[in-house]
Coordinates of C-alpha atoms in Angstrom, one line a residue:
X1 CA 62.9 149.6 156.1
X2 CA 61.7 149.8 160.1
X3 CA 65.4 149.3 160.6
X4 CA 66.6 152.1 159.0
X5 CA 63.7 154.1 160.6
X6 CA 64.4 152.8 164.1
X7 CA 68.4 154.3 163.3
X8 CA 67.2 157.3 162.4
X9 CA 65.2 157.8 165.4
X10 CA 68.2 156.9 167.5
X11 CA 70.3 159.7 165.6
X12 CA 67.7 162.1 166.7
X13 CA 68.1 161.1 169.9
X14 CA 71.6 161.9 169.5
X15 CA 71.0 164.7 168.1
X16 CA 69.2 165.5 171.4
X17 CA 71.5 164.1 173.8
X18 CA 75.1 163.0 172.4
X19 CA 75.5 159.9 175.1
X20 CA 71.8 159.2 175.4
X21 CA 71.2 157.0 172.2
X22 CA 74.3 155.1 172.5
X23 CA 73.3 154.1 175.8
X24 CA 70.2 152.7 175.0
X25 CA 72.0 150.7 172.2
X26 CA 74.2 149.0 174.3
X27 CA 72.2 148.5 176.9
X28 CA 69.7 146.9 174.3
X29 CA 72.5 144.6 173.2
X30 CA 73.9 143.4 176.9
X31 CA 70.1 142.6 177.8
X32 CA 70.7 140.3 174.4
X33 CA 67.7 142.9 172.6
X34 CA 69.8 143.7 170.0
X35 CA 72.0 140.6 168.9
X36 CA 75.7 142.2 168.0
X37 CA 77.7 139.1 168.5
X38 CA 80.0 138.9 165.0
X39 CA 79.7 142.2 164.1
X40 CA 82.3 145.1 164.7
X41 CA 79.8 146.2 167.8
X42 CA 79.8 143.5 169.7
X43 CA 81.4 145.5 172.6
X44 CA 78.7 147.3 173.0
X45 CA 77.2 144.1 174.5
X46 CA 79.0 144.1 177.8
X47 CA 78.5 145.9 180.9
X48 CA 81.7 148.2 180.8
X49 CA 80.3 149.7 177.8
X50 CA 76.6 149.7 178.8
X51 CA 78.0 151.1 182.1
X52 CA 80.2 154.0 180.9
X53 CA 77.8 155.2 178.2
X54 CA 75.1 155.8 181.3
X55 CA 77.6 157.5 183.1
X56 CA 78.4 159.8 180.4
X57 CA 74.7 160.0 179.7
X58 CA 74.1 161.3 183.3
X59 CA 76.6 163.5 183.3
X60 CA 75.7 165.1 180.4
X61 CA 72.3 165.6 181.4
X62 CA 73.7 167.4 184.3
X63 CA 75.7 169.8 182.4
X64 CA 73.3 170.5 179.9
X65 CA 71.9 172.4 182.8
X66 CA 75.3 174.9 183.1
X67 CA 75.0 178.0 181.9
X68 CA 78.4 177.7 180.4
X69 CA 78.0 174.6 177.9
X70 CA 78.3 175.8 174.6
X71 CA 75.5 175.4 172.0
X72 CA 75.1 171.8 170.5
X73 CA 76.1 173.2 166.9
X74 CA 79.8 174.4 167.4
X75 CA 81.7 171.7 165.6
X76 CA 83.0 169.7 168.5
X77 CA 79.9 169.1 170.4
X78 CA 77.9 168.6 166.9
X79 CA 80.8 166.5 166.0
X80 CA 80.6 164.2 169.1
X81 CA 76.7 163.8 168.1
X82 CA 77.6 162.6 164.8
X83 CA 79.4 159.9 166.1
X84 CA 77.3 158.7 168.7
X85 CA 74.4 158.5 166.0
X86 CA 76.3 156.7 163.4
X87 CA 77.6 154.0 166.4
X88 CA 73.9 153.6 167.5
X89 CA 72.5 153.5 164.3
X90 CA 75.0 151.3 162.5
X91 CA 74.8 149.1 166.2
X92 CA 70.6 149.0 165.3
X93 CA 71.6 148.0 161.4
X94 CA 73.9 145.7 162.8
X95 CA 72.0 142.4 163.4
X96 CA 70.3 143.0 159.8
X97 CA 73.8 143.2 157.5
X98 CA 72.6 147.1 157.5
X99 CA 76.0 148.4 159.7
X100 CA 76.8 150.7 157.2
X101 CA 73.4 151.8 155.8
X102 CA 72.3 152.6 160.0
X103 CA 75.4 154.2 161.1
X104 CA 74.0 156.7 157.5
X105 CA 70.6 156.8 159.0
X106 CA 72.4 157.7 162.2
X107 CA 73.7 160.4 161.2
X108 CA 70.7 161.9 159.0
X109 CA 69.1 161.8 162.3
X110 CA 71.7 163.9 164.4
X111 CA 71.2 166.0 162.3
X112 CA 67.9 166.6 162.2
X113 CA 67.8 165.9 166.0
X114 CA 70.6 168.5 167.0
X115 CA 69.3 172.0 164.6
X116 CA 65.5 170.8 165.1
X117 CA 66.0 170.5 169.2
X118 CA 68.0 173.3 168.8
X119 CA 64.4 175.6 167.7
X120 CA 62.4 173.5 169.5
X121 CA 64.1 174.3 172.5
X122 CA 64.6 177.7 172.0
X123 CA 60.8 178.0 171.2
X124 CA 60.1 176.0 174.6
X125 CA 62.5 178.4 176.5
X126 CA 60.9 181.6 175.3
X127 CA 57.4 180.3 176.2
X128 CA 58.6 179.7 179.3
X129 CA 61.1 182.3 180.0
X130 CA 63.7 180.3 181.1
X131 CA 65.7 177.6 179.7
X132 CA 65.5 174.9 182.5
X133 CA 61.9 173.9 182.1
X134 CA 62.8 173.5 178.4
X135 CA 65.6 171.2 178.9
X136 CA 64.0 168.8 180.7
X137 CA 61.5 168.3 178.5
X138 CA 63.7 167.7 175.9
X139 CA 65.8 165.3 178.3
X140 CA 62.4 163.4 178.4
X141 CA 61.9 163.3 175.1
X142 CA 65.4 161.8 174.5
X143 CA 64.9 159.3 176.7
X144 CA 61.3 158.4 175.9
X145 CA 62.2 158.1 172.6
X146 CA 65.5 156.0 173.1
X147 CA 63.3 153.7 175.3
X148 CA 60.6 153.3 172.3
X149 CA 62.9 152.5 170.1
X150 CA 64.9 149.7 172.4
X151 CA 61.1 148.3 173.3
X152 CA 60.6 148.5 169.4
X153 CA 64.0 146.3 168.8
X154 CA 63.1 144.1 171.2

């Protein structure tokens, strides 16, 4: 059951930040954290892929800071979210024979992760007055929360 928990708490993180989750996933795997030999992941093991998907990561956490990136529900960045949270979840149901049932789990948790950020940081922007301040906290939140649950796989 933690398994399952620990995929949905990824797909919120995707849900947060689209790159973010699966990053943490693979770099869990290439440190040999999260065992994905055998299975239909494995790639996510090396350091191409633990490489690219901080790159993207970064960049994203860049341009989550224009003024121009459009909101995290039109279908093609709530799309790309999706995706990301069923590869990192199914990647954390991997090792237990749960691929299918994380990369779900995944998913459940985009979703929850991309319209709940969504208030949470349009709450935090309002208290604020501005939207910076409220990005980076979510930011940190993505990332504190991928880290917990790579520390937790581990």
């Amino acid at each position: 059951m933690i398994v399952y928990g620990l995929a949905l708490l990824i797909g919120v993180v995707a849900g947060l930040r689209t790159f973010t989750a699966p990053a943490a996933a693979s770099w869990a795997a290439h440190l040999g954290w999260l065992p994905l030999a055998g299975t239909p992941l494995a790639f996510m093991g090396s350091v191409w892929a633990a490489g690219i998907l901080t790159l993207m990561a970064f960049v994203e956490f860049v341009t989550d800071q224009l003024p121009t990136t459009p909101s995290r529900t039109v279908p093609m960045q709530f799309g790309a979210r999706i995706v990301m949270a069923a590869v990192a979840g199914a990647a954390i149901g991997a090792p237990s024979g749960l691929l299918i049932g994380g990369g779900i789990a995944g998913v459940v948790g985009a979703v929850i992760g991309t319209y709940g950020g969504s208030a949470a940081r349009a709450r935090l922007a309002a208290a604020f007055r501005k939207d910076r301040p409220a990005a980076f906290i979510e930011d940190a939140v993505a990332i504190v929360v991928a880290i917990l649950v790579v520390l937790v796989i581990r």
